CSV table of C-alpha atoms in Angstrom, one decimal:
chain,number,residue,atom,x,y,z
E,1,MET,CA,13.0,-0.4,-35.1
E,2,ALA,CA,13.3,-4.2,-35.2
E,3,TRP,CA,13.4,-5.9,-31.8
E,4,THR,CA,15.5,-8.6,-31.0
E,5,GLY,CA,14.0,-11.6,-29.3
E,6,ARG,CA,15.5,-10.5,-25.6
E,7,GLU,CA,13.7,-7.0,-26.4
E,8,ASN,CA,10.6,-8.6,-27.2
E,9,GLU,CA,10.7,-10.6,-24.1
E,10,GLU,CA,11.5,-7.9,-22.4
E,11,ARG,CA,8.8,-5.5,-23.6
E,12,LYS,CA,6.1,-7.8,-22.5
E,13,GLY,CA,8.2,-8.2,-19.1
E,14,LYS,CA,8.6,-12.0,-19.8
E,15,ARG,CA,12.5,-11.7,-18.7
E,16,PHE,CA,12.1,-10.6,-15.5
E,17,PRO,CA,10.6,-13.4,-13.5
E,18,SER,CA,13.4,-15.7,-14.5
E,19,LEU,CA,15.9,-12.8,-13.5
E,20,ALA,CA,14.6,-12.1,-10.1
E,21,ARG,CA,14.6,-16.2,-9.3
E,22,ARG,CA,17.8,-16.5,-10.5
E,23,GLU,CA,18.7,-13.2,-8.0
E,24,LEU,CA,17.0,-15.2,-5.2
E,25,ARG,CA,19.0,-18.2,-5.1
E,26,VAL,CA,18.4,-20.0,-1.9
E,27,SER,CA,19.2,-23.1,-0.1
E,28,THR,CA,16.1,-23.4,2.0
E,29,THR,CA,13.7,-25.0,0.3
E,30,GLU,CA,10.6,-23.6,1.8
E,31,LEU,CA,11.7,-20.2,0.9
E,32,LYS,CA,12.5,-21.6,-2.1
E,33,GLU,CA,8.9,-22.5,-3.2
E,34,MET,CA,7.8,-19.4,-2.0
E,35,CYS,CA,9.8,-16.7,-3.9
E,36,ASP,CA,9.5,-19.3,-7.2
E,37,TYR,CA,5.2,-19.2,-6.5
E,38,TYR,CA,5.6,-15.3,-6.8
E,39,PHE,CA,7.8,-14.8,-9.8
E,40,ASP,CA,6.2,-17.7,-12.1
E,41,GLY,CA,5.9,-15.1,-14.8
E,42,LYS,CA,2.1,-15.2,-14.8
E,43,GLY,CA,2.0,-11.5,-13.2
E,44,LYS,CA,1.3,-8.5,-15.6
E,45,ALA,CA,4.8,-7.1,-14.9
E,46,PHE,CA,3.6,-3.7,-15.2
E,47,ARG,CA,6.4,-1.7,-13.4
E,48,PRO,CA,9.7,-3.5,-15.1
E,49,ILE,CA,8.0,-3.0,-18.4
E,50,ILE,CA,7.1,0.7,-17.6
E,51,VAL,CA,10.7,1.5,-16.4
E,52,ALA,CA,12.9,-0.9,-19.1
E,53,LEU,CA,10.5,1.0,-21.9
E,54,MET,CA,11.5,4.6,-19.8
E,55,ALA,CA,15.0,3.5,-20.4
E,56,ARG,CA,15.1,3.2,-23.7
E,57,ALA,CA,13.2,6.2,-24.7
E,58,CYS,CA,15.2,8.2,-22.8
E,59,ASN,CA,18.5,6.9,-23.9
E,60,PHE,CA,17.2,7.1,-27.9
E,61,HIS,CA,16.2,10.9,-26.8
E,62,HIS,CA,19.9,11.6,-25.7
E,63,ASN,CA,21.9,9.5,-28.1
E,64,ASN,CA,19.8,7.6,-30.7
E,65,SER,CA,20.7,4.8,-28.8
E,66,GLY,CA,17.3,2.8,-27.7
E,67,GLU,CA,19.3,0.0,-25.7
E,68,VAL,CA,19.1,-0.7,-22.3
E,69,LYS,CA,22.0,-1.0,-20.1
E,70,ALA,CA,22.5,-3.6,-17.9
E,71,ASN,CA,22.0,-1.3,-14.5
E,72,GLN,CA,19.2,0.1,-15.9
E,73,ARG,CA,17.4,-3.4,-16.4
E,74,SER,CA,18.8,-4.4,-12.9
E,75,ILE,CA,16.4,-1.2,-11.5
E,76,ALA,CA,13.5,-2.4,-13.5
E,77,LEU,CA,14.4,-5.6,-11.4
E,78,ILE,CA,14.7,-3.8,-8.2
E,79,ALA,CA,11.2,-2.1,-9.1
E,80,GLU,CA,9.5,-5.5,-9.7
E,81,MET,CA,10.7,-7.0,-6.6
E,82,ILE,CA,10.0,-4.3,-4.3
E,83,HIS,CA,6.3,-4.4,-5.8
E,84,THR,CA,6.0,-8.1,-4.8
E,85,ALA,CA,7.6,-7.7,-1.4
E,86,THR,CA,4.8,-5.2,-0.4
E,87,LEU,CA,2.3,-7.2,-1.9
E,88,VAL,CA,3.5,-10.6,0.3
E,89,HIS,CA,3.3,-8.1,2.9
E,90,ASP,CA,0.3,-6.6,2.2
E,91,ASP,CA,-1.4,-10.1,1.9
E,92,VAL,CA,-0.4,-11.0,5.2
E,93,ILE,CA,-1.5,-7.8,7.0
E,94,ASP,CA,-5.1,-8.1,4.9
E,95,ASP,CA,-4.9,-11.9,5.4
E,96,ALA,CA,-6.1,-12.1,1.6
E,97,ASN,CA,-7.2,-15.2,0.1
E,98,SER,CA,-5.9,-14.9,-3.2
E,99,ARG,CA,-3.2,-12.5,-5.5
E,100,ARG,CA,-3.1,-12.6,-9.0
E,101,GLY,CA,-5.8,-15.5,-9.6
E,102,LYS,CA,-4.1,-17.9,-6.9
E,103,VAL,CA,-4.1,-18.4,-3.5
E,104,THR,CA,-1.8,-16.0,-1.6
E,105,VAL,CA,1.5,-17.2,-0.4
E,106,ASN,CA,0.5,-16.7,3.7
E,107,GLN,CA,-3.0,-18.9,3.3
E,108,ILE,CA,-0.9,-21.9,2.0
E,109,TRP,CA,2.3,-21.6,4.2
E,110,GLY,CA,0.8,-19.0,6.6
E,111,GLU,CA,0.1,-21.2,9.8
E,112,ARG,CA,3.7,-22.6,9.6
E,113,LYS,CA,5.7,-20.4,11.6
E,114,ALA,CA,9.6,-20.0,11.4
E,115,SER,CA,11.1,-19.4,14.9
E,116,ILE,CA,14.2,-18.2,15.3
E,117,PHE,CA,14.4,-17.3,19.1
E,118,ILE,CA,11.6,-17.9,21.9
E,119,LEU,CA,10.6,-14.0,21.7
E,120,ALA,CA,10.9,-14.1,17.6
E,121,ILE,CA,8.4,-15.8,16.0
E,122,GLU,CA,6.9,-14.3,12.6
E,123,SER,CA,5.2,-16.0,9.8
E,124,VAL,CA,6.8,-17.2,6.9
E,125,ALA,CA,5.2,-15.5,4.4
E,126,VAL,CA,6.3,-12.1,6.2
E,127,LEU,CA,10.1,-13.8,6.1
E,128,ALA,CA,9.6,-14.6,2.2
E,129,GLY,CA,8.5,-10.7,1.7
E,130,ASP,CA,11.5,-9.6,4.0
E,131,PHE,CA,14.1,-12.0,1.9
E,132,ILE,CA,12.8,-10.6,-1.6
E,133,LEU,CA,13.1,-7.0,-0.3
E,134,SER,CA,16.6,-7.6,0.7
E,135,THR,CA,17.6,-9.3,-2.4
E,136,ALA,CA,16.4,-6.6,-4.2
E,137,SER,CA,18.7,-4.0,-1.8
E,138,LEU,CA,21.4,-6.5,-2.7
E,139,VAL,CA,20.9,-6.1,-6.8
E,140,LEU,CA,20.9,-1.9,-5.5
E,141,ALA,CA,24.0,-1.9,-3.8
E,142,ARG,CA,25.8,-3.9,-6.6
E,143,ILE,CA,24.8,-0.9,-9.0
E,144,GLY,CA,27.0,1.4,-7.2
E,145,ASN,CA,25.2,4.7,-7.4
E,146,THR,CA,24.1,7.0,-4.4
E,147,THR,CA,21.9,9.0,-6.6
E,148,VAL,CA,19.7,5.6,-7.6
E,149,LEU,CA,20.3,4.2,-4.1
E,150,SER,CA,18.7,7.9,-2.9
E,151,LEU,CA,15.7,7.3,-5.3
E,152,ILE,CA,14.9,3.7,-4.6
E,153,THR,CA,15.6,4.0,-1.0
E,154,GLN,CA,12.9,6.9,-1.1
E,155,VAL,CA,10.5,4.2,-2.3
E,156,ILE,CA,10.8,2.3,0.6
E,157,GLU,CA,10.6,4.9,3.1
E,158,ASP,CA,7.2,6.1,1.1
E,159,LEU,CA,5.7,2.6,1.1
E,160,VAL,CA,5.8,2.5,4.7
E,161,ARG,CA,4.4,6.0,5.2
E,162,GLY,CA,1.5,5.3,2.8
E,163,GLU,CA,0.7,2.1,4.7
E,164,PHE,CA,0.4,4.2,7.9
E,165,LEU,CA,-1.8,6.9,6.1
E,166,GLN,CA,-4.0,4.0,5.0
E,167,LEU,CA,-4.2,3.0,8.4
E,168,GLY,CA,-5.4,6.2,9.8
E,169,SER,CA,-8.6,8.5,8.1
E,170,LYS,CA,-9.1,12.3,8.5
E,171,GLU,CA,-11.8,13.2,10.1
E,172,ASN,CA,-11.9,16.7,8.5
E,173,GLU,CA,-14.1,15.8,5.3
E,174,ASN,CA,-12.5,18.3,3.3
E,175,GLU,CA,-8.7,16.8,3.8
E,176,ARG,CA,-9.8,13.2,3.1
E,177,PHE,CA,-9.1,13.5,-0.7
E,178,SER,CA,-5.5,14.9,-0.5
E,179,HIS,CA,-5.1,12.3,2.4
E,180,TYR,CA,-6.2,9.4,0.1
E,181,LEU,CA,-4.0,10.9,-3.1
E,182,GLU,CA,-1.2,11.4,-0.8
E,183,LYS,CA,-1.4,7.6,-0.2
E,184,THR,CA,-2.2,6.9,-3.4
E,185,PHE,CA,1.4,8.6,-4.3
E,186,LYS,CA,3.1,6.8,-1.5
E,187,LYS,CA,1.8,3.2,-2.1
E,188,THR,CA,1.8,3.0,-5.6
E,189,ALA,CA,3.2,5.5,-7.9
E,190,SER,CA,6.5,6.8,-5.9
E,191,LEU,CA,7.8,3.0,-7.4
E,192,ILE,CA,6.7,4.2,-10.6
E,193,ALA,CA,7.9,7.4,-10.2
E,194,HIS,CA,11.5,7.0,-8.8
E,195,SER,CA,12.2,3.9,-10.6
E,196,CYS,CA,11.4,5.8,-13.8
E,197,LYS,CA,13.6,8.8,-12.8
E,198,ALA,CA,16.4,6.5,-11.7
E,199,VAL,CA,17.0,5.1,-15.3
E,200,CYS,CA,17.3,8.4,-16.9
E,201,THR,CA,19.6,10.0,-13.9
E,202,PHE,CA,22.1,6.8,-13.7
E,203,HIS,CA,25.3,8.5,-13.7
E,204,LEU,CA,28.5,7.1,-12.6
E,205,PHE,CA,31.0,9.9,-12.8
E,206,CYS,CA,34.2,9.2,-14.5
E,207,LYS,CA,35.9,11.6,-12.1
E,208,PHE,CA,35.6,9.9,-8.5
E,209,ILE,CA,36.9,6.3,-10.1
E,210,LEU,CA,39.9,8.3,-11.6
E,211,MET,CA,40.4,10.2,-8.5
E,212,ARG,CA,40.6,7.1,-6.2
E,213,LYS,CA,43.1,5.5,-9.0
E,214,ILE,CA,45.1,9.0,-9.4
E,215,LEU,CA,45.0,9.4,-5.2
E,216,ARG,CA,46.5,5.7,-4.9
E,217,ILE,CA,49.6,6.1,-7.3
E,218,LEU,CA,49.9,10.2,-6.4
E,219,PRO,CA,49.1,10.5,-2.9
E,220,CYS,CA,50.7,13.9,-2.6
E,221,ALA,CA,48.7,15.1,-5.9
E,222,LYS,CA,45.7,14.7,-3.2
E,223,ILE,CA,44.7,18.7,-3.2
E,224,ALA,CA,45.4,19.9,-7.0
E,225,VAL,CA,43.9,16.6,-8.4
E,226,SER,CA,41.0,16.8,-6.4
E,227,GLU,CA,40.4,20.4,-7.1
E,228,GLU,CA,40.3,19.8,-10.8
E,229,LEU,CA,38.4,17.2,-10.3
E,230,LYS,CA,35.9,18.5,-8.4
E,231,SER,CA,35.1,20.9,-11.5
E,232,ALA,CA,35.3,18.5,-14.3
E,233,ALA,CA,32.7,17.8,-16.3
E,234,SER,CA,31.2,14.2,-16.3
E,235,VAL,CA,31.9,12.0,-19.5
E,236,SER,CA,29.1,12.2,-22.0
E,237,CYS,CA,26.2,9.8,-22.6
E,238,GLY,CA,27.8,8.1,-25.6
E,239,GLY,CA,30.4,6.8,-23.5
E,240,VAL,CA,34.3,7.6,-23.1
E,241,SER,CA,37.4,5.9,-24.4
E,242,LEU,CA,40.7,5.2,-23.1
E,243,PRO,CA,42.7,7.7,-25.2
E,244,GLY,CA,40.4,10.0,-24.4
E,245,VAL,CA,40.6,9.7,-20.5
E,246,GLN,CA,44.5,9.6,-20.9
E,247,ALA,CA,44.2,13.1,-22.5
E,248,TRP,CA,42.1,14.4,-20.1
E,249,LEU,CA,44.3,13.1,-17.4
E,250,GLY,CA,47.0,15.1,-19.3
E,251,ARG,CA,44.8,18.6,-19.0
E,252,ALA,CA,43.6,17.9,-15.6
E,253,LEU,CA,47.3,17.4,-13.8
E,254,PRO,CA,49.2,20.3,-12.8
E,255,MET,CA,52.6,20.8,-14.3
E,256,PRO,CA,55.1,18.8,-11.8
E,257,LEU,CA,52.8,16.1,-12.2
E,258,LYS,CA,51.8,15.9,-16.1
E,259,HIS,CA,54.8,13.3,-16.8
E,260,SER,CA,53.3,10.7,-14.4
E,261,HIS,CA,50.0,11.1,-16.4
E,262,LEU,CA,50.5,8.5,-18.8
E,263,LYS,CA,51.7,6.1,-16.0
E,264,MET,CA,48.0,6.8,-14.7
E,265,GLY,CA,46.7,5.9,-18.2
E,266,SER,CA,48.3,3.0,-18.6
E,267,MET,CA,46.7,1.5,-15.4
E,268,LEU,CA,43.2,2.4,-16.7
E,269,THR,CA,42.0,-0.8,-18.9
E,270,GLN,CA,39.4,0.0,-21.4
E,271,GLN,CA,37.1,-2.5,-19.4
E,272,GLU,CA,37.6,0.1,-16.6
E,273,VAL,CA,36.8,3.2,-18.4
E,274,GLY,CA,33.6,1.1,-20.3
E,275,LYS,CA,32.2,1.2,-16.4
E,276,VAL,CA,32.0,4.8,-15.9
E,277,SER,CA,30.1,5.4,-18.9
E,278,VAL,CA,26.6,7.3,-18.4
E,279,LEU,CA,23.8,5.4,-18.7
E,280,GLY,CA,20.7,7.5,-19.6
E,281,CYS,CA,20.3,11.1,-19.8
E,282,PRO,CA,22.3,14.1,-18.0
E,283,ASP,CA,19.5,16.8,-18.6
E,284,PRO,CA,17.5,17.4,-15.4
E,285,LYS,CA,14.2,18.4,-17.7
E,286,VAL,CA,14.2,14.6,-19.0
E,287,HIS,CA,14.6,13.5,-15.4
E,288,GLU,CA,11.6,15.1,-14.4
E,289,ILE,CA,9.6,14.3,-17.3
E,290,ALA,CA,10.3,10.3,-16.6
E,291,TYR,CA,9.7,11.2,-12.6
E,292,LEU,CA,6.2,13.1,-13.7
E,293,TYR,CA,5.5,10.4,-16.1
E,294,GLY,CA,5.5,7.6,-13.4
E,295,LYS,CA,4.0,9.8,-10.8
E,296,ASN,CA,0.7,10.5,-12.9
E,297,LEU,CA,0.6,7.1,-14.7
E,298,GLY,CA,0.8,5.6,-11.2
E,299,ILE,CA,-1.7,7.7,-9.9
E,300,ALA,CA,-4.3,6.8,-12.8
E,301,PHE,CA,-3.1,3.1,-12.3
E,302,GLN,CA,-4.2,3.0,-8.7
E,303,LEU,CA,-7.4,5.0,-9.4
E,304,VAL,CA,-8.7,2.4,-11.6
E,305,ASP,CA,-7.8,0.0,-9.1
E,306,ASP,CA,-10.3,1.3,-6.9
E,307,VAL,CA,-12.9,1.2,-9.5
E,308,LEU,CA,-12.5,-2.2,-10.5
E,309,ASP,CA,-12.7,-3.1,-6.8
E,310,PHE,CA,-16.4,-1.9,-7.2
E,311,THR,CA,-17.1,-2.7,-10.8
E,312,SER,CA,-15.3,-6.1,-11.2
E,313,CYS,CA,-16.0,-9.3,-9.8
E,314,SER,CA,-13.2,-11.4,-7.7
E,315,GLU,CA,-12.5,-13.7,-10.7
E,316,GLN,CA,-11.8,-10.8,-13.2
E,317,LEU,CA,-9.5,-9.0,-10.8
E,318,GLY,CA,-7.8,-12.1,-9.6
E,319,LYS,CA,-8.2,-10.8,-5.7
E,320,PRO,CA,-11.2,-10.4,-3.7
E,321,ALA,CA,-13.4,-7.9,-4.8
E,322,SER,CA,-14.7,-4.7,-2.5
E,323,ALA,CA,-11.5,-5.8,-0.6
E,324,ASP,CA,-11.3,-2.3,0.7
E,325,LEU,CA,-14.0,-1.9,2.1
E,326,LYS,CA,-13.7,-5.1,4.3
E,327,LEU,CA,-10.4,-3.6,4.9
E,328,GLY,CA,-12.1,-0.6,6.2
E,329,ILE,CA,-10.3,2.0,3.8
E,330,ALA,CA,-12.4,4.8,2.0
E,331,THR,CA,-10.9,4.8,-1.9
E,332,GLY,CA,-11.9,7.6,-4.6
E,333,PRO,CA,-15.1,6.0,-5.2
E,334,VAL,CA,-16.5,6.1,-2.0
E,335,LEU,CA,-14.9,9.7,-1.3
E,336,PHE,CA,-17.1,10.9,-4.2
E,337,ALA,CA,-20.0,9.2,-3.0
E,338,CYS,CA,-20.1,10.8,0.3
E,339,GLN,CA,-20.7,14.4,-1.7
E,340,GLN,CA,-24.2,12.8,-2.5
E,341,PHE,CA,-24.8,10.6,0.7
E,342,PRO,CA,-23.4,12.1,3.9
E,343,GLU,CA,-24.2,9.4,5.8
E,344,ILE,CA,-21.4,7.4,4.3
E,345,ASN,CA,-19.0,9.9,6.7
E,346,ALA,CA,-20.0,8.3,9.7
E,347,MET,CA,-19.3,4.8,8.1
E,348,ILE,CA,-15.6,6.1,7.2
E,349,MET,CA,-15.1,7.2,10.8
E,350,ARG,CA,-16.2,3.9,12.4
E,351,ARG,CA,-14.1,2.0,9.2
E,352,PHE,CA,-17.3,0.3,8.3
E,353,THR,CA,-17.5,-2.0,11.5
E,354,TYR,CA,-21.3,-1.9,11.9
E,355,PRO,CA,-23.0,-5.0,10.6
E,356,GLY,CA,-24.3,-3.9,7.0
E,357,ASP,CA,-21.8,-0.9,6.4
E,358,VAL,CA,-19.7,-2.8,3.7
E,359,GLN,CA,-23.0,-3.7,1.6
E,360,ARG,CA,-24.9,-0.5,2.5
E,361,ALA,CA,-21.4,1.6,1.3
E,362,GLN,CA,-21.1,-0.4,-2.0
E,363,GLU,CA,-24.7,0.3,-2.9
E,364,PHE,CA,-24.1,4.1,-1.9
E,365,VAL,CA,-21.1,4.0,-4.5
E,366,LEU,CA,-22.9,2.2,-7.0
E,367,GLN,CA,-26.1,4.6,-7.1
E,368,SER,CA,-23.9,8.1,-7.1
E,369,GLY,CA,-21.4,9.2,-9.8
E,370,GLY,CA,-18.4,8.3,-7.5
E,371,ILE,CA,-17.0,6.0,-10.0
E,372,GLN,CA,-17.5,7.8,-13.0
E,373,GLN,CA,-16.3,11.1,-11.2
E,374,THR,CA,-13.1,8.7,-9.8
E,375,ASN,CA,-12.6,7.1,-14.0
E,376,TYR,CA,-13.1,11.0,-15.0
E,377,LEU,CA,-9.7,11.7,-12.4
E,378,ALA,CA,-7.7,9.0,-13.8
E,379,GLN,CA,-8.4,10.1,-17.1
E,380,ARG,CA,-6.8,13.6,-16.2
E,381,TYR,CA,-4.0,11.4,-14.7
E,382,CYS,CA,-3.3,10.0,-17.9
E,383,HIS,CA,-3.3,13.1,-19.8
E,384,GLU,CA,-0.4,14.4,-17.6
E,385,ALA,CA,1.6,11.8,-18.0
E,386,VAL,CA,0.9,11.4,-22.1
E,387,LYS,CA,1.5,15.4,-22.2
E,388,GLU,CA,4.9,14.9,-20.3
E,389,ILE,CA,6.1,11.4,-22.4
E,390,SER,CA,5.3,13.4,-25.5
E,391,LYS,CA,7.9,16.0,-24.6
E,392,LEU,CA,11.0,13.7,-25.5
E,393,ARG,CA,11.6,12.7,-28.9
E,394,PRO,CA,9.6,10.2,-31.2
E,395,SER,CA,10.5,6.8,-31.0
E,396,PRO,CA,8.8,3.5,-30.5
E,397,GLU,CA,9.4,3.2,-26.6
E,398,ARG,CA,7.9,6.5,-26.1
E,399,ASP,CA,5.1,5.9,-28.5
E,400,ALA,CA,4.6,2.7,-26.0
E,401,LEU,CA,4.9,4.7,-22.7
E,402,MET,CA,1.8,6.6,-24.2
E,403,GLN,CA,0.0,3.8,-25.5
E,404,LEU,CA,0.5,2.3,-21.9
E,405,ALA,CA,-1.9,5.2,-20.6
E,406,GLU,CA,-4.6,4.0,-23.0
E,407,ILE,CA,-4.4,0.6,-21.9
E,408,VAL,CA,-4.8,1.7,-18.0
E,409,LEU,CA,-7.3,3.5,-18.9
E,410,SER,CA,-9.2,0.9,-20.5
E,411,ARG,CA,-8.1,-2.4,-18.5
E,412,ASP,CA,-10.7,-4.5,-16.5
E,413,LYS,CA,-8.1,-6.6,-13.9
């Protein structure tokens, strides 16, 4: 398949920062500077790349067209905006100094406060994160699809619940790892999984738009038409033509109303009909494939990230190394190391707050098999991701998604 310049930019994630900046139009100079600072095009754009590739792979699987539709691209953009908003908030919560190889927003603007009322004073960095998230919500609202809305709002709920899970710690050692994996899913994998599913389940049902138009023209037909439309199948993935809709109306309406169907059909322009084409694949099995791929790859990504926190330096990571231990967070390598060094359990419960806890825990992890075990677990999750995506029809996009699993495992930052 030949890639156009635009498609290549999209495949590499280069289009999304400019799309985000276009959405984040604001007259407040300081807020604009903060948004532009994060969407400068220097990030990995890992999430929107996955979502855009998934959209192409699923479209090709169903109708031999790998073209990404505008609203599918919007979902990829939303994923990146939500992710970026959470980074801004996380940096404030963690009081982080660097992110993506540069100073964080809260460090640059952090001491300056935005005051609206006497009792409502917040960090401008928090407000910037809120603004990015609210703008993503507006983009989501424009899509106008309740299924997509439900999937993406679940992501936001999971992010908040995941943050609270991270703040807690299980006293029962046997429950800690499942607690950790649940937190990992909610904070990292949920966004990828639900976004991948959203681009595949993106159905704008013809019957709902037609119902609104029919009832506007013939209110007396409300009961008969509604019942018929409830049982009608949605249009196919390949789109629908205006003559086809007019013919369908002739079949759908009861006999006394058939003489009016041509009038209804004439009020539907081809542009309006085009809006109700299905974008994605109607097969629930494909929806599940997309979701499971995103879930498994997302968990693997975070597991590798937790390993890099111990094995890479700050310059490589673009953020402080050993950050989780310093924040009192026990990740996979630490939990595996507990099996060889039980004394870590006490450190976990006190969140590594005693002098020397962080250094000792780090030494225990490096001496144990914790890093190797976490890497092995990441490999298992990547294997599951590849197994799922290989169920789709062969295409360059499907193959790229398979290769991403290898990239996740081999990355060093």
